[in-house]
PDB file of C-alpha atoms and ligand atoms in Angstrom:
ATOM      1  CA  UNK S  12     108.170 117.424  68.612  1.00 36.00           C
ATOM      2  CA  UNK S  13     111.050 114.979  67.994  1.00 40.00           C
ATOM      3  CA  UNK S  14     112.978 116.571  70.892  1.00 42.00           C
ATOM      4  CA  UNK S  15     110.042 116.091  73.265  1.00 43.00           C
ATOM      5  CA  UNK S  16     109.696 112.431  72.290  1.00 39.00           C
ATOM      6  CA  UNK S  17     113.441 111.975  72.825  1.00 43.00           C
ATOM      7  CA  UNK S  18     113.229 113.618  76.171  1.00 44.00           C
ATOM      8  CA  UNK S  19     110.360 111.369  77.252  1.00 40.00           C
ATOM      9  CA  UNK S  20     112.275 108.292  76.058  1.00 42.00           C
ATOM     10  CA  UNK S  21     115.386 109.401  77.990  1.00 53.00           C
ATOM     11  CA  UNK S  22     113.400 109.678  81.110  1.00 71.00           C
ATOM     12  CA  UNK S  23     112.125 106.015  80.865  1.00 92.00           C
ATOM     13  CA  UNK S  24     113.776 103.161  82.657  1.00 95.00           C
ATOM     14  CA  UNK S  25     115.698 101.182  80.030  1.00 96.00           C
ATOM     15  CA  UNK S  26     116.199  97.404  80.305  1.00 96.00           C
ATOM     16  CA  UNK S  27     119.981  97.639  80.962  1.00 96.00           C
ATOM     17  CA  UNK S  28     119.487 100.119  83.928  1.00 97.00           C
ATOM     18  CA  UNK S  29     116.509  97.950  85.095  1.00 97.00           C
ATOM     19  CA  UNK S  30     118.826  94.838  85.250  1.00 97.00           C
ATOM     20  CA  UNK S  31     121.458  96.730  87.253  1.00 97.00           C
ATOM     21  CA  UNK S  32     118.867  97.887  89.762  1.00 97.00           C
ATOM     22  CA  UNK S  33     117.129  94.550  89.887  1.00 98.00           C
ATOM     23  CA  UNK S  34     120.462  92.703  90.645  1.00 97.00           C
ATOM     24  CA  UNK S  35     121.197  95.112  93.402  1.00 96.00           C
ATOM     25  CA  UNK S  36     117.690  94.821  94.943  1.00 98.00           C
ATOM     26  CA  UNK S  37     117.941  90.999  94.837  1.00 98.00           C
ATOM     27  CA  UNK S  38     121.425  90.978  96.490  1.00 97.00           C
ATOM     28  CA  UNK S  39     120.584  93.484  99.041  1.00 97.00           C
ATOM     29  CA  UNK S  40     116.947  92.635 100.033  1.00 98.00           C
ATOM     30  CA  UNK S  41     116.338  89.168  98.509  1.00 98.00           C
ATOM     31  CA  UNK S  42     113.412  90.620  96.658  1.00 98.00           C
ATOM     32  CA  UNK S  43     113.035  89.072  93.147  1.00 97.00           C
ATOM     33  CA  UNK S  44     112.614  91.617  90.397  1.00 97.00           C
ATOM     34  CA  UNK S  45     111.840  89.907  87.102  1.00 96.00           C
ATOM     35  CA  UNK S  46     111.669  91.958  83.909  1.00 96.00           C
ATOM     36  CA  UNK S  47     107.837  91.897  84.045  1.00 96.00           C
ATOM     37  CA  UNK S  48     108.234  94.393  87.039  1.00 96.00           C
ATOM     38  CA  UNK S  49     110.001  97.119  84.929  1.00 97.00           C
ATOM     39  CA  UNK S  50     106.915  99.332  84.742  1.00 96.00           C
ATOM     40  CA  UNK S  51     106.274  98.929  88.407  1.00 96.00           C
ATOM     41  CA  UNK S  52     109.866  99.841  89.335  1.00 97.00           C
ATOM     42  CA  UNK S  53     109.895 102.713  86.983  1.00 97.00           C
ATOM     43  CA  UNK S  54     106.712 104.067  88.555  1.00 95.00           C
ATOM     44  CA  UNK S  55     108.038 103.684  92.141  1.00 95.00           C
ATOM     45  CA  UNK S  56     111.373 105.236  91.352  1.00 96.00           C
ATOM     46  CA  UNK S  57     109.958 108.292  89.458  1.00 95.00           C
ATOM     47  CA  UNK S  58     109.397 110.211  92.689  1.00 93.00           C
ATOM     48  CA  UNK S  59     113.042 109.505  93.718  1.00 95.00           C
ATOM     49  CA  UNK S  60     114.167 110.844  90.332  1.00 93.00           C
ATOM     50  CA  UNK S  61     112.320 114.039  91.034  1.00 92.00           C
ATOM     51  CA  UNK S  62     113.422 114.299  94.620  1.00 94.00           C
ATOM     52  CA  UNK S  63     117.089 113.877  93.728  1.00 94.00           C
ATOM     53  CA  UNK S  64     116.799 116.327  90.750  1.00 94.00           C
ATOM     54  CA  UNK S  65     118.659 113.848  88.489  1.00 93.00           C
ATOM     55  CA  UNK S  66     117.548 113.855  84.887  1.00 92.00           C
ATOM     56  CA  UNK S  67     117.279 110.188  84.049  1.00 95.00           C
ATOM     57  CA  UNK S  68     117.338 106.726  85.566  1.00 96.00           C
ATOM     58  CA  UNK S  69     120.890 106.022  84.383  1.00 95.00           C
ATOM     59  CA  UNK S  70     122.078 109.038  86.409  1.00 95.00           C
ATOM     60  CA  UNK S  71     119.947 107.884  89.357  1.00 95.00           C
ATOM     61  CA  UNK S  72     121.479 104.419  89.211  1.00 95.00           C
ATOM     62  CA  UNK S  73     125.089 105.870  89.056  1.00 94.00           C
ATOM     63  CA  UNK S  74     124.209 108.056  91.954  1.00 93.00           C
ATOM     64  CA  UNK S  75     122.845 105.172  94.046  1.00 94.00           C
ATOM     65  CA  UNK S  76     125.940 103.071  93.460  1.00 92.00           C
ATOM     66  CA  UNK S  77     128.367 105.915  94.036  1.00 90.00           C
ATOM     67  CA  UNK S  78     129.899 106.389  97.479  1.00 79.00           C
ATOM     68  CA  UNK S  79     128.111 109.817  97.788  1.00 76.00           C
ATOM     69  CA  UNK S  80     124.824 108.197  97.127  1.00 71.00           C
ATOM     70  CA  UNK S  81     124.825 105.995 100.200  1.00 76.00           C
ATOM     71  CA  UNK S  82     122.189 108.252 101.752  1.00 88.00           C
ATOM     72  CA  UNK S  83     119.856 107.463  98.885  1.00 94.00           C
ATOM     73  CA  UNK S  84     119.840 103.765  99.685  1.00 95.00           C
ATOM     74  CA  UNK S  85     117.325 104.166 102.436  1.00 95.00           C
ATOM     75  CA  UNK S  86     114.873 106.100 100.188  1.00 96.00           C
ATOM     76  CA  UNK S  87     115.509 103.581  97.318  1.00 97.00           C
ATOM     77  CA  UNK S  88     114.639 100.637  99.649  1.00 96.00           C
ATOM     78  CA  UNK S  89     111.599 102.529 100.948  1.00 96.00           C
ATOM     79  CA  UNK S  90     110.469 102.910  97.292  1.00 96.00           C
ATOM     80  CA  UNK S  91     111.029  99.351  96.162  1.00 96.00           C
ATOM     81  CA  UNK S  92     109.476  97.492  99.083  1.00 97.00           C
ATOM     82  CA  UNK S  93     105.788  96.566  99.044  1.00 97.00           C
ATOM     83  CA  UNK S  94     104.236  97.394 102.442  1.00 97.00           C
ATOM     84  CA  UNK S  95     100.582  96.305 102.185  1.00 98.00           C
ATOM     85  CA  UNK S  96      99.322  95.267 105.537  1.00 98.00           C
ATOM     86  CA  UNK S  97      96.184  95.258 107.666  1.00 98.00           C
ATOM     87  CA  UNK S  98      95.128  94.918 111.308  1.00 98.00           C
ATOM     88  CA  UNK S  99      93.911  91.282 111.929  1.00 98.00           C
ATOM     89  CA  UNK S 100      95.231  90.251 108.437  1.00 98.00           C
ATOM     90  CA  UNK S 101      94.646  86.556 108.004  1.00 98.00           C
ATOM     91  CA  UNK S 102      92.477  86.449 111.227  1.00 98.00           C
ATOM     92  CA  UNK S 103      92.681  82.616 111.715  1.00 98.00           C
ATOM     93  CA  UNK S 104      96.265  83.176 112.796  1.00 98.00           C
ATOM     94  CA  UNK S 105      95.184  85.256 115.690  1.00 98.00           C
ATOM     95  CA  UNK S 106      92.593  82.689 116.741  1.00 98.00           C
ATOM     96  CA  UNK S 107      95.253  80.037 116.702  1.00 98.00           C
ATOM     97  CA  UNK S 108      97.604  82.379 118.668  1.00 98.00           C
ATOM     98  CA  UNK S 109      95.178  83.176 121.404  1.00 97.00           C
ATOM     99  CA  UNK S 110      93.821  79.570 121.612  1.00 97.00           C
ATOM    100  CA  UNK S 111      96.093  76.565 121.163  1.00 97.00           C
ATOM    101  CA  UNK S 112      99.439  78.395 120.871  1.00 98.00           C
ATOM    102  CA  UNK S 113      99.182  80.396 124.089  1.00 97.00           C
ATOM    103  CA  UNK S 114      97.615  77.469 126.058  1.00 95.00           C
ATOM    104  CA  UNK S 115     100.454  75.124 124.884  1.00 97.00           C
ATOM    105  CA  UNK S 116     103.021  77.660 125.911  1.00 97.00           C
ATOM    106  CA  UNK S 117     101.387  78.214 129.349  1.00 95.00           C
ATOM    107  CA  UNK S 118     101.010  74.472 129.963  1.00 95.00           C
ATOM    108  CA  UNK S 119     104.791  74.259 129.470  1.00 96.00           C
ATOM    109  CA  UNK S 120     105.284  76.995 131.976  1.00 96.00           C
ATOM    110  CA  UNK S 121     106.000  79.879 129.508  1.00 97.00           C
ATOM    111  CA  UNK S 122     104.057  82.803 130.961  1.00 96.00           C
ATOM    112  CA  UNK S 123     106.382  85.676 129.905  1.00 98.00           C
ATOM    113  CA  UNK S 124     105.989  85.699 126.138  1.00 98.00           C
ATOM    114  CA  UNK S 125     108.603  87.040 123.705  1.00 98.00           C
ATOM    115  CA  UNK S 126     107.123  87.509 120.142  1.00 98.00           C
ATOM    116  CA  UNK S 127     108.691  88.777 116.944  1.00 99.00           C
ATOM    117  CA  UNK S 128     107.037  90.369 113.881  1.00 99.00           C
ATOM    118  CA  UNK S 129     109.907  90.081 111.466  1.00 98.00           C
ATOM    119  CA  UNK S 130     108.477  92.067 108.467  1.00 98.00           C
ATOM    120  CA  UNK S 131     106.209  94.381 110.426  1.00 98.00           C
ATOM    121  CA  UNK S 132     105.527  97.044 107.776  1.00 98.00           C
ATOM    122  CA  UNK S 133     103.600 100.006 109.319  1.00 98.00           C
ATOM    123  CA  UNK S 134     102.784  98.182 112.503  1.00 98.00           C
ATOM    124  CA  UNK S 135      99.334  96.629 112.009  1.00 98.00           C
ATOM    125  CA  UNK S 136     100.797  93.115 112.589  1.00 99.00           C
ATOM    126  CA  UNK S 137     102.726  93.764 115.857  1.00 99.00           C
ATOM    127  CA  UNK S 138      99.917  95.847 117.312  1.00 98.00           C
ATOM    128  CA  UNK S 139      97.380  93.153 116.473  1.00 99.00           C
ATOM    129  CA  UNK S 140      99.632  90.658 118.233  1.00 99.00           C
ATOM    130  CA  UNK S 141      99.880  93.090 121.190  1.00 98.00           C
ATOM    131  CA  UNK S 142      96.033  93.300 121.488  1.00 98.00           C
ATOM    132  CA  UNK S 143      95.882  89.446 121.631  1.00 98.00           C
ATOM    133  CA  UNK S 144      98.652  89.106 124.220  1.00 98.00           C
ATOM    134  CA  UNK S 145      97.293  92.097 126.264  1.00 98.00           C
ATOM    135  CA  UNK S 146      93.969  90.300 126.432  1.00 98.00           C
ATOM    136  CA  UNK S 147      95.757  87.098 127.498  1.00 97.00           C
ATOM    137  CA  UNK S 148      97.417  88.986 130.344  1.00 98.00           C
ATOM    138  CA  UNK S 149      93.964  90.429 131.414  1.00 97.00           C
ATOM    139  CA  UNK S 150      92.585  86.806 131.455  1.00 96.00           C
ATOM    140  CA  UNK S 151      95.782  85.820 133.486  1.00 95.00           C
ATOM    141  CA  UNK S 152      96.633  83.211 130.864  1.00 94.00           C
ATOM    142  CA  UNK S 153     100.131  84.731 130.727  1.00 96.00           C
ATOM    143  CA  UNK S 154     101.953  87.165 132.939  1.00 96.00           C
ATOM    144  CA  UNK S 155     103.603  89.538 130.457  1.00 97.00           C
ATOM    145  CA  UNK S 156     104.860  89.896 127.007  1.00 98.00           C
ATOM    146  CA  UNK S 157     107.246  91.823 124.865  1.00 98.00           C
ATOM    147  CA  UNK S 158     107.141  92.241 121.018  1.00 98.00           C
ATOM    148  CA  UNK S 159     110.014  92.971 118.754  1.00 98.00           C
ATOM    149  CA  UNK S 160     108.908  94.448 115.381  1.00 98.00           C
ATOM    150  CA  UNK S 161     111.503  94.768 112.602  1.00 98.00           C
ATOM    151  CA  UNK S 162     111.504  95.605 108.898  1.00 98.00           C
ATOM    152  CA  UNK S 163     113.931  96.571 106.153  1.00 98.00           C
ATOM    153  CA  UNK S 164     112.180  99.894 105.339  1.00 97.00           C
ATOM    154  CA  UNK S 165     112.952 102.826 107.557  1.00 96.00           C
ATOM    155  CA  UNK S 166     109.943 104.703 106.466  1.00 97.00           C
ATOM    156  CA  UNK S 167     107.384 101.946 107.456  1.00 98.00           C
ATOM    157  CA  UNK S 168     109.216 101.623 110.859  1.00 98.00           C
ATOM    158  CA  UNK S 169     108.740 105.411 111.545  1.00 98.00           C
ATOM    159  CA  UNK S 170     105.021 105.114 110.742  1.00 98.00           C
ATOM    160  CA  UNK S 171     104.833 102.005 112.935  1.00 98.00           C
ATOM    161  CA  UNK S 172     106.461 103.722 115.804  1.00 98.00           C
ATOM    162  CA  UNK S 173     104.093 106.662 115.542  1.00 97.00           C
ATOM    163  CA  UNK S 174     101.157 104.178 115.652  1.00 97.00           C
ATOM    164  CA  UNK S 175      98.665 106.638 114.172  1.00 96.00           C
ATOM    165  CA  UNK S 176      96.183 105.179 111.604  1.00 96.00           C
ATOM    166  CA  UNK S 177      93.249 106.319 109.675  1.00 94.00           C
ATOM    167  CA  UNK S 178      89.935 105.084 111.175  1.00 92.00           C
ATOM    168  CA  UNK S 179      89.148 103.132 108.038  1.00 94.00           C
ATOM    169  CA  UNK S 180      92.402 101.212 108.246  1.00 97.00           C
ATOM    170  CA  UNK S 181      91.446 100.317 111.858  1.00 96.00           C
ATOM    171  CA  UNK S 182      88.058  98.892 110.763  1.00 96.00           C
ATOM    172  CA  UNK S 183      89.169  95.230 111.120  1.00 98.00           C
ATOM    173  CA  UNK S 184      89.815  95.774 114.829  1.00 98.00           C
ATOM    174  CA  UNK S 185      86.957  94.264 116.729  1.00 98.00           C
ATOM    175  CA  UNK S 186      84.825  96.819 118.633  1.00 97.00           C
ATOM    176  CA  UNK S 187      85.619  95.619 122.134  1.00 97.00           C
ATOM    177  CA  UNK S 188      89.370  95.763 121.457  1.00 98.00           C
ATOM    178  CA  UNK S 189      89.133  99.125 119.649  1.00 97.00           C
ATOM    179  CA  UNK S 190      87.441 100.588 122.748  1.00 95.00           C
ATOM    180  CA  UNK S 191      90.218  99.363 124.979  1.00 97.00           C
ATOM    181  CA  UNK S 192      93.344  99.842 122.770  1.00 98.00           C
ATOM    182  CA  UNK S 193      92.682 102.685 120.456  1.00 97.00           C
ATOM    183  CA  UNK S 194      92.673 106.366 121.503  1.00 95.00           C
ATOM    184  CA  UNK S 195      89.847 108.488 120.236  1.00 82.00           C
ATOM    185  CA  UNK S 196      90.980 111.462 118.107  1.00 78.00           C
ATOM    186  CA  UNK S 197      91.237 114.728 120.115  1.00 68.00           C
ATOM    187  CA  UNK S 198      89.721 116.937 117.441  1.00 71.00           C
ATOM    188  CA  UNK S 199      86.291 116.034 116.235  1.00 71.00           C
ATOM    189  CA  UNK S 200      87.049 116.439 112.539  1.00 73.00           C
ATOM    190  CA  UNK S 201      90.122 114.185 112.708  1.00 76.00           C
ATOM    191  CA  UNK S 202      89.629 110.548 111.605  1.00 87.00           C
ATOM    192  CA  UNK S 203      93.027 109.300 112.768  1.00 92.00           C
ATOM    193  CA  UNK S 204      93.419 107.199 115.916  1.00 94.00           C
ATOM    194  CA  UNK S 205      96.537 106.187 117.879  1.00 96.00           C
ATOM    195  CA  UNK S 206      97.280 102.868 119.485  1.00 98.00           C
ATOM    196  CA  UNK S 207      97.131 103.203 123.256  1.00 98.00           C
ATOM    197  CA  UNK S 208     100.393 103.752 125.216  1.00 98.00           C
ATOM    198  CA  UNK S 209      99.646 100.451 127.022  1.00 98.00           C
ATOM    199  CA  UNK S 210     100.316  98.524 123.844  1.00 98.00           C
ATOM    200  CA  UNK S 211     102.968 100.883 122.388  1.00 98.00           C
ATOM    201  CA  UNK S 212     105.084 100.297 125.520  1.00 98.00           C
ATOM    202  CA  UNK S 213     105.218  96.560 124.813  1.00 98.00           C
ATOM    203  CA  UNK S 214     106.453  96.884 121.204  1.00 98.00           C
ATOM    204  CA  UNK S 215     109.998  97.844 120.275  1.00 98.00           C
ATOM    205  CA  UNK S 216     111.043  98.565 116.686  1.00 98.00           C
ATOM    206  CA  UNK S 217     114.338  98.074 114.890  1.00 98.00           C
ATOM    207  CA  UNK S 218     115.530  97.927 111.349  1.00 98.00           C
ATOM    208  CA  UNK S 219     116.554  94.376 110.430  1.00 98.00           C
ATOM    209  CA  UNK S 220     117.326  92.986 106.998  1.00 98.00           C
ATOM    210  CA  UNK S 221     116.218  89.353 106.765  1.00 98.00           C
ATOM    211  CA  UNK S 222     119.143  88.864 104.261  1.00 98.00           C
ATOM    212  CA  UNK S 223     121.634  89.418 107.130  1.00 98.00           C
ATOM    213  CA  UNK S 224     123.670  86.382 108.127  1.00 97.00           C
ATOM    214  CA  UNK S 225     122.378  86.330 111.696  1.00 95.00           C
ATOM    215  CA  UNK S 226     119.556  88.044 113.559  1.00 98.00           C
ATOM    216  CA  UNK S 227     120.701  89.776 116.841  1.00 97.00           C
ATOM    217  CA  UNK S 228     117.296  89.609 118.542  1.00 98.00           C
ATOM    218  CA  UNK S 229     118.384  88.584 122.040  1.00 97.00           C
ATOM    219  CA  UNK S 230     116.687  85.705 123.855  1.00 97.00           C
ATOM    220  CA  UNK S 231     114.948  83.018 121.753  1.00 98.00           C
ATOM    221  CA  UNK S 232     111.362  83.720 120.863  1.00 98.00           C
ATOM    222  CA  UNK S 233     108.151  82.011 121.827  1.00 98.00           C
ATOM    223  CA  UNK S 234     106.638  82.968 118.445  1.00 98.00           C
ATOM    224  CA  UNK S 235     107.752  84.508 115.275  1.00 99.00           C
ATOM    225  CA  UNK S 236     105.505  85.986 112.527  1.00 99.00           C
ATOM    226  CA  UNK S 237     107.107  86.090 109.079  1.00 98.00           C
ATOM    227  CA  UNK S 238     104.096  86.775 106.889  1.00 98.00           C
ATOM    228  CA  UNK S 239     103.756  87.983 103.349  1.00 98.00           C
ATOM    229  CA  UNK S 240     107.427  88.680 102.796  1.00 98.00           C
ATOM    230  CA  UNK S 241     108.588  85.262 101.780  1.00 98.00           C
ATOM    231  CA  UNK S 242     106.505  85.539  98.512  1.00 98.00           C
ATOM    232  CA  UNK S 243     109.028  88.128  97.333  1.00 98.00           C
ATOM    233  CA  UNK S 244     111.969  85.773  97.774  1.00 98.00           C
ATOM    234  CA  UNK S 245     113.076  82.746  95.727  1.00 97.00           C
ATOM    235  CA  UNK S 246     113.259  79.237  97.343  1.00 97.00           C
ATOM    236  CA  UNK S 247     116.918  79.426  98.206  1.00 97.00           C
ATOM    237  CA  UNK S 248     116.415  82.755 100.108  1.00 98.00           C
ATOM    238  CA  UNK S 249     113.248  81.511 101.751  1.00 98.00           C
ATOM    239  CA  UNK S 250     115.215  78.487 103.070  1.00 98.00           C
ATOM    240  CA  UNK S 251     118.043  80.722 104.410  1.00 98.00           C
ATOM    241  CA  UNK S 252     115.681  83.212 105.979  1.00 98.00           C
ATOM    242  CA  UNK S 253     113.427  80.488 107.626  1.00 98.00           C
ATOM    243  CA  UNK S 254     116.389  78.482 108.884  1.00 98.00           C
ATOM    244  CA  UNK S 255     117.781  81.571 110.594  1.00 98.00           C
ATOM    245  CA  UNK S 256     114.319  82.450 112.012  1.00 98.00           C
ATOM    246  CA  UNK S 257     114.041  78.827 113.382  1.00 98.00           C
ATOM    247  CA  UNK S 258     117.407  79.376 115.196  1.00 98.00           C
ATOM    248  CA  UNK S 259     115.725  82.295 116.981  1.00 98.00           C
ATOM    249  CA  UNK S 260     112.805  80.197 118.159  1.00 98.00           C
ATOM    250  CA  UNK S 261     112.672  78.339 121.436  1.00 98.00           C
ATOM    251  CA  UNK S 262     112.123  74.550 121.092  1.00 98.00           C
ATOM    252  CA  UNK S 263     108.349  74.407 121.239  1.00 98.00           C
ATOM    253  CA  UNK S 264     108.098  77.958 119.862  1.00 98.00           C
ATOM    254  CA  UNK S 265     105.737  78.757 116.957  1.00 98.00           C
ATOM    255  CA  UNK S 266     106.304  80.060 113.449  1.00 98.00           C
ATOM    256  CA  UNK S 267     103.621  81.795 111.470  1.00 98.00           C
ATOM    257  CA  UNK S 268     103.884  82.435 107.727  1.00 98.00           C
ATOM    258  CA  UNK S 269     101.450  84.021 105.239  1.00 98.00           C
ATOM    259  CA  UNK S 270      98.486  82.007 103.992  1.00 98.00           C
ATOM    260  CA  UNK S 271      99.866  82.128 100.387  1.00 97.00           C
ATOM    261  CA  UNK S 272     103.340  80.960 101.586  1.00 98.00           C
ATOM    262  CA  UNK S 273     104.675  77.457 102.010  1.00 97.00           C
ATOM    263  CA  UNK S 274     107.609  75.727 103.570  1.00 97.00           C
ATOM    264  CA  UNK S 275     107.300  72.504 101.457  1.00 96.00           C
ATOM    265  CA  UNK S 276     110.684  71.174 100.532  1.00 95.00           C
ATOM    266  CA  UNK S 277     112.636  73.635 102.734  1.00 96.00           C
ATOM    267  CA  UNK S 278     113.715  71.051 105.237  1.00 94.00           C
ATOM    268  CA  UNK S 279     113.161  73.080 108.528  1.00 97.00           C
ATOM    269  CA  UNK S 280     113.157  71.770 112.050  1.00 97.00           C
ATOM    270  CA  UNK S 281     109.413  72.472 112.437  1.00 98.00           C
ATOM    271  CA  UNK S 282     106.137  70.501 112.096  1.00 97.00           C
ATOM    272  CA  UNK S 283     102.741  71.887 111.070  1.00 98.00           C
ATOM    273  CA  UNK S 284     100.109  72.470 113.811  1.00 98.00           C
ATOM    274  CA  UNK S 285      97.607  74.501 111.928  1.00 98.00           C
ATOM    275  CA  UNK S 286      97.358  75.986 108.425  1.00 98.00           C
ATOM    276  CA  UNK S 287     100.574  77.941 107.928  1.00 98.00           C
ATOM    277  CA  UNK S 288     101.442  77.622 111.633  1.00 98.00           C
ATOM    278  CA  UNK S 289     104.436  75.498 112.756  1.00 98.00           C
ATOM    279  CA  UNK S 290     105.999  74.410 115.989  1.00 98.00           C
ATOM    280  CA  UNK S 291     109.753  73.928 116.435  1.00 98.00           C
ATOM    281  CA  UNK S 292     110.751  70.413 117.517  1.00 92.00           C
TER     282      UNK S 292
HETATM  283  C1  LIG N 307     103.631  92.994 102.312  1.00 94.57           C
HETATM  284  S1  LIG N 307     104.389  93.611 103.795  1.00 94.57           S
HETATM  285  C2  LIG N 307     103.846  92.369 104.955  1.00 94.57           C
HETATM  286  C3  LIG N 307     103.575  93.038 106.311  1.00 94.57           C
HETATM  287  C4  LIG N 307     102.937  92.151 107.384  1.00 94.57           C
HETATM  288  N1  LIG N 307     103.944  91.012 107.719  1.00 94.57           N
HETATM  289  C5  LIG N 307     101.648  91.593 106.889  1.00 94.57           C
HETATM  290  O1  LIG N 307     101.603  90.353 106.655  1.00 94.57           O
HETATM  291  O2  LIG N 307     100.698  92.279 106.910  1.00 94.57           O
HETATM  292  C6  LIG N 307     106.099  93.023 103.461  1.00 94.57           C
HETATM  293  C7  LIG N 307     107.182  93.725 104.285  1.00 94.57           C
HETATM  294  O3  LIG N 307     108.399  93.058 104.196  1.00 94.57           O
HETATM  295  C8  LIG N 307     109.445  93.976 104.279  1.00 94.57           C
HETATM  296  N2  LIG N 307     110.664  93.422 103.626  1.00 94.57           N
HETATM  297  C9  LIG N 307     110.937  93.155 102.405  1.00 94.57           C
HETATM  298  N3  LIG N 307     112.173  92.652 102.260  1.00 94.57           N
HETATM  299  C10 LIG N 307     112.660  92.564 103.524  1.00 94.57           C
HETATM  300  C11 LIG N 307     113.931  92.127 104.083  1.00 94.57           C
HETATM  301  N4  LIG N 307     114.950  91.645 103.231  1.00 94.57           N
HETATM  302  N5  LIG N 307     114.119  92.174 105.421  1.00 94.57           N
HETATM  303  C12 LIG N 307     113.125  92.660 106.191  1.00 94.57           C
HETATM  304  N6  LIG N 307     111.966  93.075 105.765  1.00 94.57           N
HETATM  305  C13 LIG N 307     111.714  93.065 104.418  1.00 94.57           C
HETATM  306  C14 LIG N 307     108.869  95.134 103.464  1.00 94.57           C
HETATM  307  O4  LIG N 307     109.535  96.407 103.767  1.00 94.57           O
HETATM  308  C15 LIG N 307     107.407  95.192 103.944  1.00 94.57           C
HETATM  309  O5  LIG N 307     107.125  96.073 104.885  1.00 94.57           O
END
């Protein structure tokens, strides 16, 4: 009995190892990991412990920081990132995008739109943007568009690239857009649907860490979405990330952040045009 209890205790994530991992997560990804998250982190890493065949979290931590453990970094990051997302999440943003944002850009002669989803998770955000932009092309409000979608997690990028989603997850897509831009399942019993090739062709995916010193995204963007990732960062990191994102925006380009996020006190070269939507001066 005592031996079993000892074994169970050995398997737990102790506070010293937690601090080692938390410091690394913060430095590498910017994600804050206060001690209140110890149970969450333990839960998320338990699968990695089993997959690596290591017997406790101390060994796992040593392996991760060892030169031979570099391959584990990708799995570790996949495990620690929170990837919750939805199609048409925070739908007001997409009303603002297809209304005032696109008409303002078109009025200023921008008809070939470059947009960036900078923490794209499994792809719901960039494909929602693609539906809005494809509709704008059909109405001849713009001529064409290209979307860059990036994230830190390789696993979500793979899922996003595949673009196959459960029907329930696709519920928020309005019926008229679903009939145009989602492919019906081939087999009757399947409930999964894939985003149409027409949209997929317009979205390119890449791994990009928002903690990097610069963002090699090519020509400046007409709009950047950075939603529901800033909440994981402290103020100092938010300022650095948003300043770099602003450098990637055209003057007159638009920045969208999550509804629960704020830029107050960050001293950025933007002014608010709608709730959590900003234009670069
Ligand atoms: C909660 S999801 C938000 C997805 C989408 N933007 C939305 O609002 O639905 C947060 C995403 O940020 C990504 N992320 C976390 N830290 C990051 C970093 N340092 N660089 C890039 N992406 C990061 C995570 O992998 C995750 O997919």
